[in-house]
Coordinates of C-alpha atoms in Angstrom, one line a residue:
Chain P
M30 CA 7.9 -1.5 -8.3
T31 CA 7.8 -3.7 -5.2
A32 CA 5.0 -6.3 -4.5
V33 CA 3.6 -4.1 -1.7
A34 CA 3.6 -1.0 -3.9
F35 CA 1.8 -2.8 -6.6
L36 CA -0.8 -4.1 -4.1
D37 CA -1.2 -0.6 -2.7
Y38 CA -1.9 0.8 -6.2
L39 CA -4.4 -1.8 -7.0
S40 CA -6.3 -1.6 -3.7
V41 CA -6.3 2.2 -4.0
F42 CA -7.9 2.1 -7.4
V43 CA -10.5 -0.5 -6.5
F44 CA -11.4 0.9 -3.1
A45 CA -11.8 4.3 -4.8
L46 CA -14.3 2.8 -7.1
T47 CA -16.4 1.5 -4.2
G48 CA -16.1 4.9 -2.4
A49 CA -17.3 6.7 -5.6
L50 CA -20.2 4.3 -5.9
V51 CA -21.2 5.0 -2.4
A52 CA -20.9 8.7 -3.1
S53 CA -23.1 8.1 -6.1
R54 CA -25.8 6.4 -4.0
A55 CA -25.6 9.4 -1.6
Q56 CA -26.0 11.8 -4.6
L57 CA -22.9 13.8 -3.8
D58 CA -21.3 16.3 -6.2
L59 CA -18.0 15.8 -8.0
L60 CA -15.8 16.9 -5.1
G61 CA -17.9 14.6 -2.9
F62 CA -17.0 11.7 -5.2
L63 CA -13.3 12.6 -5.1
F64 CA -13.4 13.0 -1.3
I65 CA -15.1 9.8 -0.4
A66 CA -13.2 7.9 -3.1
S67 CA -9.8 9.1 -1.6
L68 CA -10.9 8.5 2.0
T69 CA -11.9 4.9 1.2
A70 CA -8.8 4.3 -1.0
V71 CA -6.1 5.5 1.3
G72 CA -7.9 5.2 4.7
G73 CA -6.8 1.7 5.6
G74 CA -3.2 2.2 4.4
T75 CA -2.9 5.5 6.2
V76 CA -4.0 3.9 9.6
R77 CA -1.5 1.1 8.9
D78 CA 1.4 3.5 8.3
L79 CA 0.5 5.7 11.3
V80 CA 0.2 2.8 13.7
L81 CA 3.4 1.2 12.4
N82 CA 5.1 4.6 12.6
R83 CA 6.5 4.4 9.0
E84 CA 8.7 7.4 8.1
T85 CA 6.2 8.7 5.5
I86 CA 2.6 7.8 4.8
F87 CA 2.5 5.9 1.5
W88 CA 0.5 8.5 -0.5
I89 CA 2.5 11.5 0.9
A90 CA 5.7 9.7 -0.2
N91 CA 4.1 9.1 -3.6
P92 CA 1.2 11.4 -4.5
R93 CA 0.5 9.4 -7.6
Y94 CA -1.9 7.4 -5.4
I95 CA -4.1 10.5 -5.2
G96 CA -4.1 10.6 -9.0
V97 CA -5.1 6.9 -9.2
A98 CA -8.0 7.5 -6.7
S99 CA -9.2 10.6 -8.5
A100 CA -9.2 8.7 -11.9
A101 CA -11.4 6.0 -10.3
A102 CA -13.7 8.7 -8.9
L103 CA -14.1 10.4 -12.3
L104 CA -14.7 7.1 -14.0
V105 CA -17.6 6.4 -11.6
F106 CA -18.9 10.0 -11.7
F107 CA -19.4 9.7 -15.5
F108 CA -20.5 6.1 -15.9
A109 CA -22.2 5.1 -12.6
H110 CA -25.6 5.7 -14.1
R111 CA -25.1 2.9 -16.5
L112 CA -24.8 0.4 -13.7
E113 CA -28.1 -1.4 -13.0
N114 CA -27.2 -2.4 -9.4
R115 CA -24.7 -0.2 -7.6
R116 CA -25.0 -2.0 -4.3
R117 CA -24.0 -5.3 -5.9
A118 CA -21.2 -3.6 -7.8
I119 CA -19.9 -2.0 -4.6
D120 CA -19.9 -5.4 -2.9
W121 CA -17.9 -7.1 -5.6
F122 CA -15.4 -4.3 -6.1
D123 CA -15.0 -4.1 -2.4
A124 CA -14.3 -7.9 -2.3
G125 CA -11.5 -7.4 -4.9
A126 CA -10.1 -4.4 -3.0
L127 CA -10.1 -6.3 0.3
A128 CA -8.2 -9.2 -1.4
V129 CA -5.4 -6.8 -2.3
A130 CA -5.5 -4.5 0.8
V131 CA -5.1 -7.4 3.3
P132 CA -1.8 -8.7 1.7
A133 CA -0.6 -5.0 1.4
G134 CA -1.0 -4.7 5.2
V135 CA 0.5 -8.1 5.8
G136 CA 3.5 -7.3 3.5
V137 CA 4.4 -4.1 5.3
A138 CA 4.2 -5.7 8.7
L139 CA 6.4 -8.6 7.6
D140 CA 8.9 -6.2 6.0
L141 CA 9.2 -4.4 9.3
G142 CA 9.8 -7.7 11.1
H143 CA 6.7 -7.8 13.3
G144 CA 5.4 -10.9 14.9
P145 CA 2.2 -12.8 13.9
A146 CA -0.3 -10.9 16.1
V147 CA 0.7 -7.5 14.6
V148 CA 0.9 -9.0 11.1
V149 CA -2.7 -10.3 11.3
M150 CA -3.9 -7.0 12.9
M151 CA -2.3 -5.0 10.1
G152 CA -3.8 -7.2 7.4
M153 CA -7.3 -6.8 8.9
M154 CA -6.9 -3.0 9.6
T155 CA -5.6 -2.2 6.1
G156 CA -8.4 -4.2 4.6
A157 CA -11.2 -3.0 6.8
F158 CA -10.6 0.6 7.8
G159 CA -11.1 2.3 4.4
G160 CA -14.5 0.7 3.9
L161 CA -15.4 1.4 7.5
M162 CA -14.7 5.1 7.2
R163 CA -16.5 5.2 3.9
D164 CA -19.6 3.7 5.4
V165 CA -19.6 5.6 8.7
V166 CA -19.1 8.9 7.0
C167 CA -21.9 8.2 4.4
N168 CA -24.1 6.7 7.0
E169 CA -24.4 3.3 5.5
V170 CA -24.5 0.1 7.6
P171 CA -20.8 -0.8 7.6
L172 CA -20.2 -3.6 5.1
V173 CA -17.4 -4.8 7.3
L174 CA -19.9 -5.7 10.0
R175 CA -22.9 -6.8 8.0
Q176 CA -24.2 -10.2 9.1
G177 CA -23.5 -13.3 7.1
E178 CA -20.8 -11.6 5.0
L179 CA -17.7 -13.3 6.5
Y180 CA -15.9 -10.0 5.8
L181 CA -13.5 -9.9 8.7
S182 CA -13.3 -13.7 8.7
A183 CA -12.0 -13.6 5.1
A184 CA -9.4 -11.0 6.0
F185 CA -8.3 -13.0 9.0
A186 CA -8.1 -16.2 7.1
G187 CA -6.0 -14.5 4.4
A188 CA -3.6 -13.1 6.9
A189 CA -3.3 -16.4 8.6
A190 CA -2.7 -18.1 5.3
A191 CA 0.2 -15.7 4.6
L192 CA 1.8 -16.6 7.9
L193 CA 1.4 -20.4 7.3
I194 CA 3.0 -20.2 3.9
R195 CA 5.9 -18.2 5.3
W196 CA 6.4 -20.7 8.1
G197 CA 6.5 -23.4 5.6
V198 CA 8.8 -23.1 2.6
G199 CA 7.3 -20.1 1.0
P200 CA 9.0 -16.8 0.1
T201 CA 7.1 -13.6 0.9
P202 CA 5.6 -12.9 -2.6
L203 CA 4.1 -16.4 -2.6
A204 CA 2.7 -15.8 0.9
L205 CA 1.1 -12.5 -0.2
L206 CA -0.4 -14.2 -3.3
G207 CA -1.8 -17.0 -1.1
C208 CA -3.2 -14.3 1.3
A209 CA -5.0 -12.6 -1.6
A210 CA -6.4 -15.8 -2.9
V211 CA -7.7 -17.1 0.4
T212 CA -9.3 -13.7 1.2
F213 CA -11.0 -13.3 -2.1
L214 CA -12.3 -16.9 -2.3
L215 CA -13.8 -16.8 1.2
R216 CA -15.3 -13.4 0.6
A217 CA -16.7 -14.2 -2.8
G218 CA -17.9 -17.6 -1.6
S219 CA -19.9 -15.9 1.2
M220 CA -21.4 -13.5 -1.3
T221 CA -22.3 -16.2 -3.8
Y222 CA -23.6 -18.9 -1.4
G223 CA -24.3 -16.8 1.7
Chain N
M26 CA 3.4 34.7 15.3
T27 CA 3.6 33.2 11.8
A28 CA 0.7 33.4 9.3
V29 CA 0.0 29.7 9.8
A30 CA -0.1 29.9 13.6
F31 CA -2.5 32.8 13.3
L32 CA -4.8 30.9 11.0
D33 CA -4.6 27.9 13.3
Y34 CA -5.7 30.1 16.3
L35 CA -8.6 31.6 14.4
S36 CA -9.9 28.4 12.9
V37 CA -9.6 26.7 16.4
F38 CA -11.7 29.4 17.9
V39 CA -14.4 29.5 15.2
F40 CA -14.6 25.7 14.7
A41 CA -14.9 25.4 18.5
L42 CA -17.9 27.7 18.3
T43 CA -19.6 25.4 15.8
G44 CA -18.8 22.3 17.9
A45 CA -20.3 23.9 21.0
L46 CA -23.4 24.9 19.0
V47 CA -23.8 21.3 17.9
A48 CA -23.3 20.2 21.5
S49 CA -26.0 22.7 22.5
R50 CA -28.4 21.2 19.9
A51 CA -27.6 17.7 21.3
Q52 CA -28.3 19.0 24.9
L53 CA -24.9 17.9 26.2
D54 CA -23.5 19.0 29.6
L55 CA -20.6 21.4 30.1
L56 CA -17.9 18.8 29.6
G57 CA -19.8 17.6 26.5
F58 CA -19.5 21.2 25.1
L59 CA -15.8 21.3 25.9
F60 CA -15.2 17.9 24.4
I61 CA -17.1 18.4 21.1
A62 CA -15.7 22.0 20.8
S63 CA -12.1 20.7 21.2
L64 CA -12.7 17.7 18.8
T65 CA -14.1 20.0 16.1
A66 CA -11.5 22.7 16.7
V67 CA -8.3 20.6 16.6
G68 CA -9.5 17.5 14.7
G69 CA -8.6 18.7 11.2
G70 CA -5.2 20.1 12.1
T71 CA -4.4 17.0 14.1
V72 CA -5.0 14.7 11.2
R73 CA -2.9 17.1 9.0
D74 CA 0.0 17.0 11.4
L75 CA -0.2 13.2 11.9
V76 CA -0.4 12.5 8.1
L77 CA 2.5 15.0 7.4
N78 CA 4.5 13.4 10.3
R79 CA 5.2 16.8 11.9
E80 CA 7.5 16.6 14.9
T81 CA 4.7 17.6 17.3
I82 CA 1.0 18.1 16.9
F83 CA 0.3 21.8 16.9
W84 CA -1.8 21.8 20.1
I85 CA 0.6 19.6 22.0
A86 CA 3.5 22.0 21.1
N87 CA 1.3 24.9 22.2
P88 CA -1.5 24.0 24.6
R89 CA -2.9 27.5 24.4
Y90 CA -5.0 26.2 21.6
I91 CA -6.9 24.1 24.1
G92 CA -7.6 27.3 26.1
V93 CA -8.9 29.1 23.0
A94 CA -11.2 26.2 22.2
S95 CA -12.4 26.0 25.8
A96 CA -13.1 29.8 25.9
A97 CA -15.3 29.4 22.8
A98 CA -17.1 26.4 24.4
L99 CA -17.9 28.4 27.5
L100 CA -19.1 31.4 25.5
V101 CA -21.6 29.2 23.7
F102 CA -22.5 27.3 26.8
F103 CA -23.7 30.5 28.5
F104 CA -25.1 32.4 25.6
A105 CA -26.3 29.9 23.0
H106 CA -29.9 30.2 24.3
R107 CA -30.0 33.8 23.0
L108 CA -29.5 32.6 19.4
E109 CA -32.7 32.3 17.5
N110 CA -31.4 29.9 14.9
R111 CA -28.5 27.7 16.0
R112 CA -28.4 25.7 12.7
R113 CA -28.0 28.9 10.7
A114 CA -25.3 30.2 13.1
I115 CA -23.4 26.9 12.9
D116 CA -23.4 27.1 9.1
W117 CA -22.1 30.6 9.0
F118 CA -19.4 30.1 11.7
D119 CA -18.4 26.9 10.0
A120 CA -18.0 28.8 6.7
G121 CA -15.7 31.2 8.4
A122 CA -13.7 28.5 10.1
L123 CA -13.4 26.6 6.8
A124 CA -12.0 29.7 5.2
V125 CA -9.2 29.8 7.7
A126 CA -8.6 26.1 8.1
V127 CA -8.0 25.4 4.4
P128 CA -5.2 28.0 4.1
A129 CA -3.8 26.7 7.4
G130 CA -3.5 23.2 5.8
V131 CA -2.2 24.6 2.6
G132 CA 0.4 26.7 4.4
V133 CA 1.8 23.8 6.4
A134 CA 2.1 21.6 3.3
L135 CA 3.8 24.4 1.3
D136 CA 6.2 25.0 4.1
L137 CA 7.2 21.4 4.1
G138 CA 7.8 21.6 0.3
H139 CA 5.1 19.2 -0.8
G140 CA 3.8 19.1 -4.4
P141 CA 0.3 20.3 -5.6
A142 CA -1.6 17.1 -5.0
V143 CA -0.6 16.9 -1.3
V144 CA -1.1 20.6 -0.8
V145 CA -4.7 20.4 -2.1
M146 CA -5.4 17.3 0.0
M147 CA -4.0 18.9 3.1
G148 CA -6.1 22.0 2.6
M149 CA -9.3 19.9 2.1
M150 CA -8.5 17.6 5.0
T151 CA -7.6 20.4 7.5
G152 CA -10.8 22.2 6.5
A153 CA -13.2 19.2 6.5
F154 CA -12.1 16.7 9.1
G155 CA -12.9 18.7 12.3
G156 CA -16.5 19.3 11.1
L157 CA -16.8 15.7 9.9
M158 CA -15.8 14.3 13.3
R159 CA -18.2 16.7 15.0
D160 CA -21.1 15.6 12.9
V161 CA -20.4 11.9 12.9
V162 CA -20.0 11.8 16.7
C163 CA -23.1 13.9 17.3
N164 CA -25.0 11.9 14.7
E165 CA -25.8 14.9 12.5
V166 CA -25.8 14.6 8.7
P167 CA -22.3 15.7 7.9
L168 CA -22.4 19.3 6.7
V169 CA -19.3 18.5 4.6
L170 CA -21.4 16.2 2.5
R171 CA -24.8 17.9 2.5
Q172 CA -26.2 18.4 -1.0
G173 CA -26.1 21.7 -2.7
E174 CA -23.6 23.2 -0.2
L175 CA -20.4 23.4 -2.4
Y176 CA -18.5 22.7 0.8
L177 CA -15.7 20.5 -0.5
S178 CA -15.8 22.4 -3.8
A179 CA -15.1 25.7 -2.0
A180 CA -12.2 24.1 -0.1
F181 CA -10.8 22.7 -3.3
A182 CA -11.1 26.0 -5.2
G183 CA -9.4 27.8 -2.3
A184 CA -6.5 25.4 -2.3
A185 CA -6.2 25.6 -6.1
A186 CA -6.3 29.4 -5.9
A187 CA -3.3 29.3 -3.5
L188 CA -1.3 27.2 -5.9
L189 CA -2.1 29.5 -8.8
I190 CA -1.1 32.6 -7.0
R191 CA 2.2 30.9 -5.9
W192 CA 2.9 29.8 -9.5
G193 CA 2.3 33.4 -10.6
V194 CA 4.1 36.1 -8.9
G195 CA 2.6 35.8 -5.5
P196 CA 4.5 35.3 -2.1
T197 CA 3.0 32.7 0.3
P198 CA 1.1 35.1 2.6
L199 CA -0.8 36.5 -0.5
A200 CA -1.5 32.9 -1.7
L201 CA -3.0 32.0 1.7
L202 CA -5.1 35.2 1.7
G203 CA -6.4 34.4 -1.7
C204 CA -7.1 30.8 -0.6
A205 CA -9.2 32.1 2.3
A206 CA -11.1 34.6 0.2
V207 CA -11.9 32.1 -2.6
T208 CA -13.0 29.5 0.0
F209 CA -15.2 31.9 1.9
L210 CA -16.8 33.6 -1.1
L211 CA -17.7 30.3 -2.8
R212 CA -19.1 28.8 0.5
A213 CA -21.0 31.9 1.4
G214 CA -22.3 32.2 -2.1
S215 CA -23.7 28.7 -2.1
M216 CA -25.3 29.4 1.3
T217 CA -26.9 32.7 0.1
Y218 CA -28.0 31.8 -3.4
G219 CA -27.9 27.9 -3.1
Chain C
M16 CA 5.8 -3.8 35.1
T17 CA 5.3 -0.1 35.4
A18 CA 2.1 1.5 36.8
V19 CA 1.1 2.8 33.4
A20 CA 1.6 -0.7 31.7
F21 CA -0.5 -2.3 34.4
L22 CA -3.3 0.3 33.8
D23 CA -3.1 -0.3 30.1
Y24 CA -3.5 -4.1 30.5
L25 CA -6.4 -3.7 32.8
S26 CA -8.2 -1.1 30.6
V27 CA -7.5 -3.2 27.5
F28 CA -9.2 -6.2 29.1
V29 CA -12.2 -4.4 30.5
F30 CA -12.8 -2.2 27.4
A31 CA -12.5 -5.4 25.3
L32 CA -15.3 -6.9 27.4
T33 CA -17.6 -3.9 26.6
G34 CA -16.7 -4.0 22.9
A35 CA -17.5 -7.7 22.7
L36 CA -20.8 -7.1 24.5
V37 CA -21.7 -4.4 22.0
A38 CA -20.8 -6.9 19.2
S39 CA -23.1 -9.4 20.9
R40 CA -26.0 -6.9 20.9
A41 CA -25.2 -6.3 17.1
Q42 CA -25.2 -10.1 16.6
L43 CA -21.8 -10.1 14.9
D44 CA -19.8 -13.3 14.2
L45 CA -16.6 -14.4 16.1
L46 CA -14.3 -12.2 14.0
G47 CA -16.7 -9.3 14.5
F48 CA -16.4 -9.8 18.3
L49 CA -12.6 -9.8 18.1
F50 CA -12.5 -6.7 15.8
I51 CA -14.8 -4.5 17.9
A52 CA -13.3 -5.8 21.2
S53 CA -9.8 -4.8 19.9
L54 CA -10.9 -1.5 18.5
T55 CA -12.5 -0.5 21.8
A56 CA -9.6 -1.9 23.8
V57 CA -6.7 -0.2 22.1
G58 CA -8.5 2.7 20.4
G59 CA -8.1 5.3 23.1
G60 CA -4.4 4.4 23.9
T61 CA -3.6 4.4 20.2
V62 CA -4.9 7.9 19.7
R63 CA -3.0 9.0 22.8
D64 CA 0.3 7.5 21.5
L65 CA -0.2 8.9 18.0
V66 CA -1.0 12.4 19.3
L67 CA 1.9 12.4 21.8
N68 CA 4.2 11.0 19.1
R69 CA 5.5 8.1 21.2
E70 CA 8.2 6.0 19.5
T71 CA 5.9 3.0 19.2
I72 CA 2.2 2.5 19.8
F73 CA 1.8 0.5 23.0
W74 CA 0.3 -2.6 21.5
I75 CA 2.8 -2.7 18.6
A76 CA 5.6 -2.6 21.1
N77 CA 4.0 -5.3 23.1
P78 CA 1.5 -7.5 21.1
R79 CA 0.4 -9.3 24.3
Y80 CA -2.3 -6.6 24.5
I81 CA -3.9 -8.1 21.4
G82 CA -3.9 -11.5 23.2
V83 CA -5.6 -9.9 26.2
A84 CA -8.3 -8.2 24.1
S85 CA -8.9 -11.5 22.2
A86 CA -9.3 -13.4 25.4
A87 CA -11.9 -11.0 26.6
A88 CA -13.7 -11.2 23.3
L89 CA -13.7 -15.1 23.4
L90 CA -15.0 -15.0 27.0
V91 CA -18.0 -12.8 26.0
F92 CA -18.5 -14.8 22.8
F93 CA -19.1 -18.0 24.7
F94 CA -20.8 -16.6 27.8
A95 CA -22.7 -13.5 26.9
H96 CA -26.0 -15.4 26.5
R97 CA -25.9 -16.0 30.2
L98 CA -26.1 -12.3 31.0
E99 CA -29.6 -11.1 31.6
N100 CA -29.0 -7.4 30.8
R101 CA -26.1 -6.7 28.4
R102 CA -26.7 -3.0 28.3
R103 CA -26.3 -2.8 32.1
A104 CA -23.2 -5.0 32.0
I105 CA -21.7 -2.8 29.3
D106 CA -22.3 0.3 31.3
W107 CA -20.7 -1.1 34.4
F108 CA -17.7 -2.7 32.7
D109 CA -17.2 0.6 30.8
A110 CA -17.2 2.5 34.0
G111 CA -14.4 0.3 35.3
A112 CA -12.4 0.6 32.1
L113 CA -12.8 4.3 32.1
A114 CA -11.5 4.5 35.6
V115 CA -8.2 2.8 34.5
A116 CA -7.9 4.3 31.1
V117 CA -8.0 7.9 32.3
P118 CA -5.1 7.4 34.7
A119 CA -3.3 5.5 31.9
G120 CA -3.6 8.6 29.7
V121 CA -2.7 10.9 32.5
G122 CA 0.4 8.8 33.5
V123 CA 1.8 8.8 30.0
A124 CA 1.4 12.6 29.6
L125 CA 3.0 13.2 33.0
D126 CA 5.9 10.9 32.2
L127 CA 6.6 12.9 29.0
G128 CA 6.6 16.1 31.1
H129 CA 3.5 17.8 29.6
G130 CA 1.6 20.6 31.2
P131 CA -1.8 20.5 32.9
A132 CA -3.9 21.1 29.7
V133 CA -2.3 18.3 27.8
V134 CA -2.5 16.0 30.8
V135 CA -6.2 16.5 31.2
M136 CA -6.8 16.2 27.4
M137 CA -4.8 12.9 27.3
G138 CA -6.7 11.5 30.3
M139 CA -10.1 12.3 28.6
M140 CA -9.1 11.1 25.2
T141 CA -7.6 7.8 26.4
G142 CA -10.7 7.2 28.4
A143 CA -13.3 8.3 25.9
F144 CA -12.0 7.4 22.4
G145 CA -12.2 3.6 22.5
G146 CA -15.8 3.7 23.6
L147 CA -16.6 6.4 21.1
M148 CA -15.2 4.4 18.2
R149 CA -17.1 1.3 19.4
D150 CA -20.4 3.1 19.5
V151 CA -19.9 5.0 16.3
V152 CA -18.9 1.9 14.3
C153 CA -21.7 -0.2 15.8
N154 CA -24.2 2.6 15.4
E155 CA -25.1 2.9 19.1
V156 CA -25.8 6.3 20.7
P157 CA -22.3 7.1 22.1
L158 CA -22.3 6.3 25.8
V159 CA -19.6 9.1 26.2
L160 CA -22.2 11.7 25.2
R161 CA -25.4 10.2 26.7
Q162 CA -27.3 12.7 28.8
G163 CA -27.2 12.6 32.5
E164 CA -24.3 10.2 32.6
L165 CA -21.5 12.5 33.8
Y166 CA -19.2 10.4 31.6
L167 CA -16.8 13.1 30.5
S168 CA -17.2 15.0 33.7
A169 CA -16.0 11.9 35.6
A170 CA -13.0 11.7 33.3
F171 CA -12.2 15.4 33.7
A172 CA -12.6 15.3 37.5
G173 CA -10.3 12.2 37.7
A174 CA -7.6 13.9 35.6
A175 CA -7.9 17.1 37.6
A176 CA -7.6 15.1 40.9
A177 CA -4.3 13.6 39.6
L178 CA -2.9 17.1 39.0
L179 CA -4.0 18.3 42.4
I180 CA -2.4 15.4 44.2
R181 CA 0.8 15.9 42.3
W182 CA 0.8 19.6 43.0
G183 CA 0.4 18.7 46.7
V184 CA 2.7 16.3 48.2
G185 CA 1.8 13.2 46.2
P186 CA 4.1 11.0 44.2
T187 CA 2.8 9.9 40.7
P188 CA 1.4 6.4 41.6
L189 CA -0.7 8.0 44.3
A190 CA -1.9 10.6 41.9
L191 CA -2.9 7.9 39.4
L192 CA -4.7 6.0 42.1
G193 CA -6.6 9.1 43.2
C194 CA -7.5 9.7 39.5
A195 CA -8.9 6.2 39.2
A196 CA -10.9 6.5 42.4
V197 CA -12.4 9.9 41.6
T198 CA -13.3 8.8 38.0
F199 CA -15.0 5.6 39.1
L200 CA -16.9 7.1 42.1
L201 CA -18.3 9.9 40.0
R202 CA -19.3 7.7 37.1
A203 CA -20.7 5.0 39.4
G204 CA -22.5 7.6 41.4
S205 CA -24.2 9.0 38.3
M206 CA -25.2 5.5 37.2
T207 CA -26.6 4.6 40.6
Y208 CA -28.4 7.9 41.5
G209 CA -28.6 9.5 38.1

């Protein structure tokens, strides 16, 4: 499994958790959980693949991603009532998912040989679009745009970190790791101290 | 005309009716009717064709679909005031359109040789995305997600029925017919007895 | 630079101004300005290029568009507080952007040899989708659909004017110029006298 494929799996699973938690807040039924979980999980990567004109969308090429998103949706469907604070859980899972989705977008754009502007855009879009669709469809204030959250700033800083590491001595896997770390630390910091 | 093309025509016409009725509730002008009707009518199939990377989007390949959607919009523009209950009419037309759009998505995915997970996803997306865009843009609570409606469940059951018929003895046209019947009966049942 | 490329640059810059002004109303941070400005600026053209299945999305082929959108976002970020009436500024900039985006959509569809229905659809979609995404994501009432604005009517009339000029004696650049003029005059007229 390549580094990008692993990041895609992980972000699909964790974004699906957040989608299912939002579905739980909206009191949807089982298929509503599966739908919103899948939309959130594959939305960002789908936009990335469409815009970059990749041969096949990642989850069409490998439908196991749908299985992963469905498993996350079922998990939340049966156990969400045990969570005391779903909003808080959504925010933390989302931070984790963002920290894997941004490097997943950066990695694909680097693989295809794109320049820095496109790499940064792909990192931000892959990170932000799944959650944006989730919140727009479920009529929540988009987390991506909520004030004082440094959401897009964390994604931008992560993507920029990846470029800096690559321009220095770093190989791509190290750049993606640095991207994930910077994104998560900034996002988690704004949630803890913001 | 292939079975899938016929289903596309029918779902374009009936989804356009629902879009125009929502435009009528929102008191838009004539071009607003045409715009929302077209968005609703071709939205689901466009997302399907983009995600499956078909050579040409169905309504670009055959612009008659735009004519069909426009005819539906004009019909509603001139006669909607005669309807006593537009919300009720929207729901029933939408149920009919869903029951043709789901098999239209399933049929394209089967034609391209995709596996069951992608087939089910395409059925649900083709059925749900047009109405979702209509409601998000017009700021209605998305019908797709409204509680107690079994909307996505009906789409899922229809797509699953198509797969079961194909795995049994059935040829594709029969599978698509079964898909339409299961989708409509479940959706209509939840509207009548829900 | 071709006529269509010039129109794309101009509409990217002016739509980005409107996106950044909406971000300013929503009190977003710097990255929020950049994100909404970019979404508004390239949204319509991206949908156009996806639907027409162009080899490469215009801003992937030429990332300078992202620089142009970012410059507009920074300009608004530092100077928006000097504007007395941001809503009014948004509407006027948006009218200007619409008047270049519609011919940009029409021009691409004509270049690819599409018929009148697709040409008109592409003009309207390229003009309307960026602003629609901006308003939906920022939870504003979509300007595209606001009553008494003749927004979509202006886009439609502009696209139709382009077709009429081409069917007459006119070469394509003249048709695009006529499209821009008709779109702007109708939209500005509805804002002034509406």
